[in-house]
Short mmCIF file of N, CA and C in Angstrom, two decimals:
data_model
loop_
_atom_site.label_atom_id
_atom_site.label_comp_id
_atom_site.label_asym_id
_atom_site.label_seq_id
_atom_site.Cartn_x
_atom_site.Cartn_y
_atom_site.Cartn_z
N UNK A 497 -10.96 48.95 26.68
CA UNK A 497 -11.31 50.28 27.14
C UNK A 497 -10.06 51.16 27.06
N UNK A 498 -10.21 52.39 26.69
CA UNK A 498 -9.07 53.29 26.52
C UNK A 498 -9.26 54.56 27.33
N UNK A 499 -8.26 54.89 28.13
CA UNK A 499 -8.20 56.13 28.90
C UNK A 499 -6.95 56.86 28.43
N UNK A 500 -7.06 57.89 27.59
CA UNK A 500 -5.93 58.48 26.88
C UNK A 500 -4.74 58.92 27.74
N UNK A 501 -4.95 59.48 28.90
CA UNK A 501 -3.83 60.04 29.67
C UNK A 501 -3.35 59.15 30.81
N UNK A 502 -3.76 57.90 30.83
CA UNK A 502 -3.32 57.00 31.90
C UNK A 502 -2.39 55.94 31.33
N UNK A 503 -1.59 55.30 32.18
CA UNK A 503 -0.69 54.26 31.68
C UNK A 503 -1.47 53.01 31.25
N UNK A 504 -0.87 52.24 30.38
CA UNK A 504 -1.48 50.99 29.95
C UNK A 504 -1.42 49.98 31.09
N UNK A 505 -2.52 49.29 31.31
CA UNK A 505 -2.60 48.31 32.39
C UNK A 505 -3.05 46.96 31.83
N UNK A 506 -2.66 45.90 32.52
CA UNK A 506 -3.01 44.56 32.07
C UNK A 506 -3.46 43.72 33.25
N UNK A 507 -4.60 43.05 33.10
CA UNK A 507 -5.09 42.11 34.10
C UNK A 507 -5.06 40.71 33.51
N UNK A 508 -4.68 39.74 34.32
CA UNK A 508 -4.56 38.35 33.84
C UNK A 508 -5.49 37.47 34.66
N UNK A 509 -6.35 36.74 33.96
CA UNK A 509 -7.30 35.84 34.61
C UNK A 509 -6.90 34.41 34.27
N UNK A 510 -6.62 33.61 35.28
CA UNK A 510 -6.29 32.20 35.09
C UNK A 510 -7.17 31.40 36.04
N UNK A 511 -8.14 30.67 35.50
CA UNK A 511 -9.07 29.93 36.34
C UNK A 511 -8.47 28.59 36.78
N UNK A 512 -9.14 27.93 37.69
CA UNK A 512 -8.68 26.64 38.19
C UNK A 512 -8.75 25.55 37.12
N UNK A 513 -9.48 25.78 36.06
CA UNK A 513 -9.54 24.82 34.97
C UNK A 513 -8.18 24.64 34.29
N UNK A 514 -7.34 25.66 34.39
CA UNK A 514 -6.02 25.63 33.75
C UNK A 514 -5.10 24.64 34.45
N UNK A 515 -5.21 24.52 35.76
CA UNK A 515 -4.36 23.60 36.50
C UNK A 515 -4.30 24.00 37.96
N UNK A 516 -3.37 23.36 38.65
CA UNK A 516 -3.18 23.66 40.07
C UNK A 516 -2.55 25.03 40.27
N UNK A 517 -2.36 25.39 41.53
CA UNK A 517 -1.85 26.72 41.86
C UNK A 517 -0.48 26.97 41.24
N UNK A 518 0.39 25.97 41.25
CA UNK A 518 1.73 26.14 40.70
C UNK A 518 1.68 26.41 39.20
N UNK A 519 0.84 25.67 38.50
CA UNK A 519 0.69 25.85 37.06
C UNK A 519 0.11 27.22 36.75
N UNK A 520 -0.91 27.62 37.49
CA UNK A 520 -1.54 28.92 37.26
C UNK A 520 -0.56 30.06 37.51
N UNK A 521 0.19 29.98 38.61
CA UNK A 521 1.14 31.04 38.93
C UNK A 521 2.27 31.11 37.90
N UNK A 522 2.72 29.96 37.43
CA UNK A 522 3.77 29.93 36.41
C UNK A 522 3.27 30.59 35.12
N UNK A 523 2.05 30.28 34.73
CA UNK A 523 1.47 30.89 33.53
C UNK A 523 1.31 32.40 33.70
N UNK A 524 0.86 32.84 34.86
CA UNK A 524 0.73 34.28 35.10
C UNK A 524 2.08 34.99 35.02
N UNK A 525 3.13 34.36 35.56
CA UNK A 525 4.47 34.95 35.47
C UNK A 525 4.91 35.08 34.01
N UNK A 526 4.66 34.04 33.22
CA UNK A 526 5.04 34.07 31.81
C UNK A 526 4.28 35.16 31.05
N UNK A 527 2.99 35.30 31.34
CA UNK A 527 2.19 36.32 30.65
C UNK A 527 2.56 37.73 31.10
N UNK A 528 2.89 37.90 32.40
CA UNK A 528 3.35 39.21 32.86
C UNK A 528 4.66 39.59 32.18
N UNK A 529 5.55 38.61 32.00
CA UNK A 529 6.81 38.87 31.33
C UNK A 529 6.57 39.25 29.87
N UNK A 530 5.67 38.56 29.21
CA UNK A 530 5.30 38.89 27.83
C UNK A 530 4.77 40.32 27.75
N UNK A 531 3.88 40.67 28.66
CA UNK A 531 3.32 42.02 28.68
C UNK A 531 4.41 43.06 28.96
N UNK A 532 5.31 42.76 29.88
CA UNK A 532 6.39 43.69 30.23
C UNK A 532 7.25 44.02 29.01
N UNK A 533 7.50 43.01 28.15
CA UNK A 533 8.29 43.25 26.94
C UNK A 533 7.50 44.00 25.88
N UNK A 534 6.20 43.82 25.84
CA UNK A 534 5.37 44.46 24.82
C UNK A 534 4.89 45.86 25.23
N UNK A 535 4.90 46.16 26.51
CA UNK A 535 4.34 47.42 27.01
C UNK A 535 4.91 48.66 26.33
N UNK A 536 6.23 48.76 26.06
CA UNK A 536 6.73 49.98 25.40
C UNK A 536 6.15 50.21 24.01
N UNK A 537 5.68 49.17 23.34
CA UNK A 537 5.14 49.33 21.99
C UNK A 537 3.63 49.61 22.00
N UNK A 538 2.99 49.47 23.15
CA UNK A 538 1.53 49.65 23.23
C UNK A 538 1.17 51.12 23.42
N UNK A 539 0.02 51.48 22.91
CA UNK A 539 -0.50 52.84 23.09
C UNK A 539 -0.79 53.07 24.57
N UNK A 540 -0.72 54.31 25.01
CA UNK A 540 -1.00 54.61 26.41
C UNK A 540 -2.51 54.61 26.65
N UNK A 541 -2.89 54.32 27.87
CA UNK A 541 -4.28 54.38 28.27
C UNK A 541 -5.11 53.13 28.01
N UNK A 542 -4.47 52.04 27.60
CA UNK A 542 -5.22 50.81 27.34
C UNK A 542 -5.42 50.03 28.64
N UNK A 543 -6.54 49.35 28.72
CA UNK A 543 -6.80 48.40 29.79
C UNK A 543 -6.98 47.05 29.11
N UNK A 544 -6.02 46.16 29.29
CA UNK A 544 -6.06 44.84 28.67
C UNK A 544 -6.44 43.80 29.71
N UNK A 545 -7.27 42.85 29.31
CA UNK A 545 -7.62 41.73 30.18
C UNK A 545 -7.31 40.46 29.40
N UNK A 546 -6.40 39.66 29.93
CA UNK A 546 -6.03 38.39 29.31
C UNK A 546 -6.75 37.28 30.06
N UNK A 547 -7.65 36.60 29.38
CA UNK A 547 -8.39 35.48 29.97
C UNK A 547 -7.85 34.21 29.34
N UNK A 548 -7.17 33.40 30.11
CA UNK A 548 -6.46 32.25 29.56
C UNK A 548 -7.34 31.02 29.41
N UNK A 549 -6.91 30.14 28.54
CA UNK A 549 -7.55 28.85 28.34
C UNK A 549 -6.59 27.76 28.82
N UNK A 550 -7.10 26.57 29.10
CA UNK A 550 -6.22 25.51 29.61
C UNK A 550 -5.02 25.19 28.72
N UNK A 551 -5.15 25.33 27.42
CA UNK A 551 -4.03 25.03 26.51
C UNK A 551 -2.85 25.97 26.72
N UNK A 552 -3.09 27.14 27.29
CA UNK A 552 -2.01 28.10 27.51
C UNK A 552 -0.99 27.58 28.52
N UNK A 553 -1.41 26.70 29.41
CA UNK A 553 -0.50 26.19 30.44
C UNK A 553 0.63 25.36 29.83
N UNK A 554 0.38 24.68 28.72
CA UNK A 554 1.41 23.84 28.10
C UNK A 554 2.04 24.50 26.88
N UNK A 555 1.63 25.70 26.55
CA UNK A 555 2.16 26.39 25.37
C UNK A 555 3.58 26.88 25.65
N UNK A 556 4.40 26.85 24.61
CA UNK A 556 5.76 27.37 24.74
C UNK A 556 5.72 28.90 24.74
N UNK A 557 6.81 29.50 25.15
CA UNK A 557 6.87 30.96 25.17
C UNK A 557 6.77 31.51 23.75
N UNK A 558 7.34 30.81 22.78
CA UNK A 558 7.23 31.24 21.38
C UNK A 558 5.77 31.20 20.92
N UNK A 559 5.02 30.19 21.35
CA UNK A 559 3.60 30.11 20.99
C UNK A 559 2.81 31.25 21.63
N UNK A 560 3.14 31.59 22.87
CA UNK A 560 2.45 32.70 23.53
C UNK A 560 2.74 34.02 22.82
N UNK A 561 3.99 34.21 22.39
CA UNK A 561 4.35 35.42 21.65
C UNK A 561 3.60 35.49 20.32
N UNK A 562 3.53 34.37 19.61
CA UNK A 562 2.85 34.39 18.31
C UNK A 562 1.35 34.60 18.49
N UNK A 563 0.77 34.06 19.56
CA UNK A 563 -0.66 34.28 19.83
C UNK A 563 -0.91 35.74 20.18
N UNK A 564 -0.01 36.35 20.96
CA UNK A 564 -0.12 37.77 21.29
C UNK A 564 -0.12 38.61 20.01
N UNK A 565 0.83 38.30 19.10
CA UNK A 565 0.93 39.05 17.85
C UNK A 565 -0.33 38.85 17.00
N UNK A 566 -0.85 37.63 16.97
CA UNK A 566 -2.05 37.34 16.18
C UNK A 566 -3.25 38.12 16.72
N UNK A 567 -3.43 38.12 18.04
CA UNK A 567 -4.55 38.85 18.64
C UNK A 567 -4.40 40.35 18.47
N UNK A 568 -3.18 40.84 18.59
CA UNK A 568 -2.91 42.27 18.42
C UNK A 568 -3.27 42.70 16.98
N UNK A 569 -2.85 41.92 16.00
CA UNK A 569 -3.17 42.23 14.60
C UNK A 569 -4.66 42.14 14.35
N UNK A 570 -5.31 41.17 14.95
CA UNK A 570 -6.76 40.99 14.78
C UNK A 570 -7.52 42.21 15.30
N UNK A 571 -7.12 42.71 16.48
CA UNK A 571 -7.79 43.89 17.04
C UNK A 571 -7.50 45.14 16.21
N UNK A 572 -6.28 45.26 15.71
CA UNK A 572 -5.94 46.43 14.91
C UNK A 572 -6.69 46.44 13.59
N UNK A 573 -6.96 45.28 13.02
CA UNK A 573 -7.74 45.25 11.77
C UNK A 573 -9.20 45.62 12.02
N UNK A 574 -9.66 45.47 13.27
CA UNK A 574 -11.03 45.87 13.61
C UNK A 574 -11.12 47.34 13.99
N UNK A 575 -9.99 48.04 13.94
CA UNK A 575 -10.02 49.48 14.18
C UNK A 575 -9.51 49.93 15.54
N UNK A 576 -9.09 49.01 16.39
CA UNK A 576 -8.54 49.40 17.69
C UNK A 576 -7.07 49.75 17.52
N UNK A 577 -6.65 50.86 18.12
CA UNK A 577 -5.26 51.28 18.04
C UNK A 577 -4.52 50.77 19.27
N UNK A 578 -3.67 49.75 19.06
CA UNK A 578 -2.94 49.18 20.18
C UNK A 578 -1.48 49.61 20.22
N UNK A 579 -0.93 49.93 19.06
CA UNK A 579 0.48 50.28 19.03
C UNK A 579 0.69 51.77 19.21
N UNK A 580 1.81 52.10 19.79
CA UNK A 580 2.19 53.49 20.05
C UNK A 580 2.58 54.15 18.74
N UNK A 581 2.15 55.36 18.54
CA UNK A 581 2.53 56.13 17.36
C UNK A 581 3.68 57.03 17.75
N UNK A 582 4.81 56.85 17.11
CA UNK A 582 6.00 57.67 17.37
C UNK A 582 6.06 58.78 16.33
N UNK A 583 5.84 60.04 16.73
CA UNK A 583 5.81 61.14 15.76
C UNK A 583 7.11 61.27 14.98
N UNK A 584 8.26 61.03 15.62
CA UNK A 584 9.53 61.19 14.91
C UNK A 584 9.74 60.11 13.85
N UNK A 585 9.09 58.97 13.98
CA UNK A 585 9.23 57.91 13.00
C UNK A 585 8.27 58.12 11.84
N UNK A 586 7.08 58.65 12.11
CA UNK A 586 6.06 58.78 11.08
C UNK A 586 6.21 60.05 10.23
N UNK A 587 7.11 60.93 10.58
CA UNK A 587 7.31 62.14 9.78
C UNK A 587 8.27 61.85 8.65
N UNK A 588 7.96 62.38 7.47
CA UNK A 588 8.82 62.13 6.31
C UNK A 588 9.59 63.36 5.96
#
């Protein structure tokens, strides 16, 4: 969902299937950190919901980054604009 004039927001869903409370909280911290690093490149007004699978609990940070990039590219090929457009960069 896109709201043009609002900041980009992210919700993270980690069910009990992923693991115990410690595992779930650790995964949420890792995903929040990933989002925090990616937020400046994202378009404004996006509402993102990350619904995790049990395999995410044992994934390395590099794997989480590559999965983020894969999903981002997949959505952009379907016509969703996720990246921020910088007018000063796109002018020739």
